[in-house]
PDB file of C-alpha atoms in Angstrom:
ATOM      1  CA  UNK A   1      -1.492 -12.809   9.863  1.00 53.00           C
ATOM      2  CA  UNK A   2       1.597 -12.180   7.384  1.00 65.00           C
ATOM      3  CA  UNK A   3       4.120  -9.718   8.852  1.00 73.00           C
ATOM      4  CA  UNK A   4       5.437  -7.513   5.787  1.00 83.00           C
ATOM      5  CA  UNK A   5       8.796  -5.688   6.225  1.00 88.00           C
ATOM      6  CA  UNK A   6       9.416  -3.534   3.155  1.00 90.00           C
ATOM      7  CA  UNK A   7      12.841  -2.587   2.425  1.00 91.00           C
ATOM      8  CA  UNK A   8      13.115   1.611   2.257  1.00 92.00           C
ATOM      9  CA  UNK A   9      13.535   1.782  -1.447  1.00 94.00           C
ATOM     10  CA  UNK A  10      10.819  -0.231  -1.621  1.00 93.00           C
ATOM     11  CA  UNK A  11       8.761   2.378   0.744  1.00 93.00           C
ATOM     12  CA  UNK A  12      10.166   5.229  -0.729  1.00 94.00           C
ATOM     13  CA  UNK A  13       9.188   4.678  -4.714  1.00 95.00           C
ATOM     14  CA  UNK A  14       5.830   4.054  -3.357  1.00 95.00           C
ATOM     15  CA  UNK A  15       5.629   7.489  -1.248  1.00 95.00           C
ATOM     16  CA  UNK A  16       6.925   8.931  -4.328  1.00 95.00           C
ATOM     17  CA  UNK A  17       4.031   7.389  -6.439  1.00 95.00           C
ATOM     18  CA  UNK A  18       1.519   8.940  -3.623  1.00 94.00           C
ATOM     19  CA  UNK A  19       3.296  12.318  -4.227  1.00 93.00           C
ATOM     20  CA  UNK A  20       3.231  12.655  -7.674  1.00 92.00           C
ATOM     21  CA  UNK A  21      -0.484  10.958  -8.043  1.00 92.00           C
ATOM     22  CA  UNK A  22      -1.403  13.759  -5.572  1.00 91.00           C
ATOM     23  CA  UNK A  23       0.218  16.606  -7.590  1.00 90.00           C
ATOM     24  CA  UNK A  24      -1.567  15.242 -10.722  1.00 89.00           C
ATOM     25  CA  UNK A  25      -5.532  15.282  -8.830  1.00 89.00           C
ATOM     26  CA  UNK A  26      -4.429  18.592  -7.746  1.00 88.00           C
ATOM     27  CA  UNK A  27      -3.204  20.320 -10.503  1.00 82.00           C
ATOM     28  CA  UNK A  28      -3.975  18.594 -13.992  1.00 78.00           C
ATOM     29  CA  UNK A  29      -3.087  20.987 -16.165  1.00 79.00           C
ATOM     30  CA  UNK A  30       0.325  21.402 -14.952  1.00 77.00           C
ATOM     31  CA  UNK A  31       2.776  18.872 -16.293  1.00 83.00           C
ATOM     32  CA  UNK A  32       0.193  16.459 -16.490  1.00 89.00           C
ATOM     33  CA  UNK A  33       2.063  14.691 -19.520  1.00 91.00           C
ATOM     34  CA  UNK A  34       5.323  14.302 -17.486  1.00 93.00           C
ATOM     35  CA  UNK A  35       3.642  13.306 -14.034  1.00 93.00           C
ATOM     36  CA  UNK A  36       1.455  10.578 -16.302  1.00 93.00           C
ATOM     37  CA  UNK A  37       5.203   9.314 -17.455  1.00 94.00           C
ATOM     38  CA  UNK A  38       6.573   9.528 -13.839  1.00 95.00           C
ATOM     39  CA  UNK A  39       3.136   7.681 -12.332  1.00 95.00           C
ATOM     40  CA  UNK A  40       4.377   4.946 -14.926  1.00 96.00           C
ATOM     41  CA  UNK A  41       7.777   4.645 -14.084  1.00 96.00           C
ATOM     42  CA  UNK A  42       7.136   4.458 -10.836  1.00 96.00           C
ATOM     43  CA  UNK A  43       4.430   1.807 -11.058  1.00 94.00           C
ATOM     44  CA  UNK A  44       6.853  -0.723 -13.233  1.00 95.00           C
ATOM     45  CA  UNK A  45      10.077  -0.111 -10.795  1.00 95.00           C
ATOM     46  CA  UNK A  46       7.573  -0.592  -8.079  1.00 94.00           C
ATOM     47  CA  UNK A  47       5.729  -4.303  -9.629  1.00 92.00           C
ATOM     48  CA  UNK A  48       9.223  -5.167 -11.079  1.00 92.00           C
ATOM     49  CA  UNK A  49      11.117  -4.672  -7.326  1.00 92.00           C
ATOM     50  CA  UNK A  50      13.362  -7.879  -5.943  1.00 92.00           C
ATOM     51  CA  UNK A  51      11.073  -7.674  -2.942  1.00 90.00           C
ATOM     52  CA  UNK A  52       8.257  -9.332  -4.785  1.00 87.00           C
ATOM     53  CA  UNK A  53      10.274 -11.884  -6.947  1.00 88.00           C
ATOM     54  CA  UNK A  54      11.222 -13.425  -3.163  1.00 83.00           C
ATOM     55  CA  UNK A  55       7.763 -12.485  -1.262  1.00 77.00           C
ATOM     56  CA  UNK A  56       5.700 -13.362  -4.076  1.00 79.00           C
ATOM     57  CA  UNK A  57       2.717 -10.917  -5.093  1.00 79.00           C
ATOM     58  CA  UNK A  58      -0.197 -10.062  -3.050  1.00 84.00           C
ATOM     59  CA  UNK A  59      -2.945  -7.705  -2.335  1.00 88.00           C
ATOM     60  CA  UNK A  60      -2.285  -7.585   1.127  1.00 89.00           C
ATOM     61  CA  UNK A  61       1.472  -7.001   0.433  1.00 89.00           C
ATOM     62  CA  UNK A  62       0.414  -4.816  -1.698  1.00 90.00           C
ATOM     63  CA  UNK A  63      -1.808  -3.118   1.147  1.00 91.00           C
ATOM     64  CA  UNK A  64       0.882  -3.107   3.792  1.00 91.00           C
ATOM     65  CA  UNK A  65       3.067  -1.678   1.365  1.00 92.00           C
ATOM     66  CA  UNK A  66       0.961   1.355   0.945  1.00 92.00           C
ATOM     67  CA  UNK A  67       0.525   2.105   4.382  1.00 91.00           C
ATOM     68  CA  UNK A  68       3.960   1.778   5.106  1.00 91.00           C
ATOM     69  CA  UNK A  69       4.336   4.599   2.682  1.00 92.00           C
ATOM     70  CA  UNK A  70       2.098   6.715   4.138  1.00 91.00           C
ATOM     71  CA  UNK A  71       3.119   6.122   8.017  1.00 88.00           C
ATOM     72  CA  UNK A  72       6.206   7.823   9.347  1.00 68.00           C
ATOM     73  CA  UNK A  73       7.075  11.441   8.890  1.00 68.00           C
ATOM     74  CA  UNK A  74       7.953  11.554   5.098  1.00 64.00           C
ATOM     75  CA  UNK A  75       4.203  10.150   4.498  1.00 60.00           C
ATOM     76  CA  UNK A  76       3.643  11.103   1.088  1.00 54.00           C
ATOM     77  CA  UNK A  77       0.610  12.760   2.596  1.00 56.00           C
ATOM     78  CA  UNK A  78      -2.933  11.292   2.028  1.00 56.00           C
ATOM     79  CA  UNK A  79      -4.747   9.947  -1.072  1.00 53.00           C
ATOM     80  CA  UNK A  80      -7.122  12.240  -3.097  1.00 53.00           C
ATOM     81  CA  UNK A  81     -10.356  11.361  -4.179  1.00 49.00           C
ATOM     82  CA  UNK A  82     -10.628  12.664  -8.160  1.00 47.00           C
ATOM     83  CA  UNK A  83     -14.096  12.458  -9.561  1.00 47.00           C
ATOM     84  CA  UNK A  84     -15.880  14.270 -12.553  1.00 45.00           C
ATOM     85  CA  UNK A  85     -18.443  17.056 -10.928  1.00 42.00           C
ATOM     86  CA  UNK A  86     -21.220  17.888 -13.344  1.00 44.00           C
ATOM     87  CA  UNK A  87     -23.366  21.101 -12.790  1.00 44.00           C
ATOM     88  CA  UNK A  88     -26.272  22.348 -14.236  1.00 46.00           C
ATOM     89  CA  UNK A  89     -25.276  25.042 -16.841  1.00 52.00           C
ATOM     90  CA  UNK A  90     -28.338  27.020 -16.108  1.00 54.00           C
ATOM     91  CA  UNK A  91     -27.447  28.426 -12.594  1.00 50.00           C
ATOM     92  CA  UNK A  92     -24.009  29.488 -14.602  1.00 48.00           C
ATOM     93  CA  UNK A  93     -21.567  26.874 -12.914  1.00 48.00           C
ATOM     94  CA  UNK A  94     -19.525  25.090 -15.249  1.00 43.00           C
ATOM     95  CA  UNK A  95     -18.295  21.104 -15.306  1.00 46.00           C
ATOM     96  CA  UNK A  96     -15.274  20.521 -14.376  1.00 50.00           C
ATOM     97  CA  UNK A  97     -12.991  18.520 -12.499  1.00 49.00           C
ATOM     98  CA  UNK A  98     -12.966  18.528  -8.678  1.00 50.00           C
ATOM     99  CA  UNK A  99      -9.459  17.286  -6.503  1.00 50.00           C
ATOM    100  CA  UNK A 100     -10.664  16.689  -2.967  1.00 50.00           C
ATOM    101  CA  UNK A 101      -8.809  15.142  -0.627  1.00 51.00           C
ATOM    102  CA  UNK A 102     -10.400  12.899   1.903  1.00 52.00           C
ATOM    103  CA  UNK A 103     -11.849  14.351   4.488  1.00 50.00           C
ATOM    104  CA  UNK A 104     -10.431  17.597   3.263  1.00 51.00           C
ATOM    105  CA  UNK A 105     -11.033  20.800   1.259  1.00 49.00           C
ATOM    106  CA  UNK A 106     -12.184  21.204  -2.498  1.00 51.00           C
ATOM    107  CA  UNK A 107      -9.651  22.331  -4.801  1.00 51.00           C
ATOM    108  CA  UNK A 108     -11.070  23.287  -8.550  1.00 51.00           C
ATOM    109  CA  UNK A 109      -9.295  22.578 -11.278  1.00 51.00           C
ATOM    110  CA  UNK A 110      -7.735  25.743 -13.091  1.00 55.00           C
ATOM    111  CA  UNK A 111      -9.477  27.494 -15.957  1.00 57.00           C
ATOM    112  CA  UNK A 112      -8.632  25.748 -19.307  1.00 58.00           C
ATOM    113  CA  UNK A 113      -7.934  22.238 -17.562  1.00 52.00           C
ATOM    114  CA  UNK A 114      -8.304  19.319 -19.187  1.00 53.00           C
ATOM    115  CA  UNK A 115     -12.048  18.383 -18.630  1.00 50.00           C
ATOM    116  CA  UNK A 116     -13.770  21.564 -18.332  1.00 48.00           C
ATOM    117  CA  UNK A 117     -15.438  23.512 -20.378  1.00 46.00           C
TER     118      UNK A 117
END
């Protein structure tokens, strides 16, 4: 088995991408232009890091390098799951967008979000 040490930039831009992923599931209607722009930022400096120019590219680097992000104390927290919830319009619930994280609570999208009606 490879053994993967990330350097902590390396860690950190990618507990940064968890963040702001997470604060665009949660809440897409606020800022969701500038945390699409930040998500993509993040992603290049992330792909385009020296790391992988010596390492070479992998999807178990890859992997490793996301639960490296997401162990120690500054975590970036855990993934959310982000899927499109239909429901029937006759018993008076709407569709909409649902954040939940895994394992977790429900949290509805806000009135006026992109995606419901």
């Amino acid at each position: 088995m490879t053994s993967f040490r990330f350097p902590d930039d390396l860690i950190s831009l990618r507990r940064r991408q968890i963040r702001t992923y997470n604060q665009l599931a949660l809440r897409p209607a606020v800022g969701a232009a500038e945390l699409r722009r930040e998500l993509i930022r993040l992603s290049c400096r992330i792909s385009s890091h020296p790391y992988w120019a010596g390492r070479g590219w992998s999807m178990a680097g890859r992997v490793e390098l996301v639960r490296a992000a997401r162990s120690g104390p500054d975590g970036g927290g855990r993934a959310v799951d982000r899927r499109r919830v239909r429901r029937h319009p006759a018993r008076g619930a709407l569709s909409g967008w649902e954040a939940r994280p895994r394992g977790g609570v429900i949290h509805k999208a806000p009135a006026g979000a992109a995606g419901t009606s």
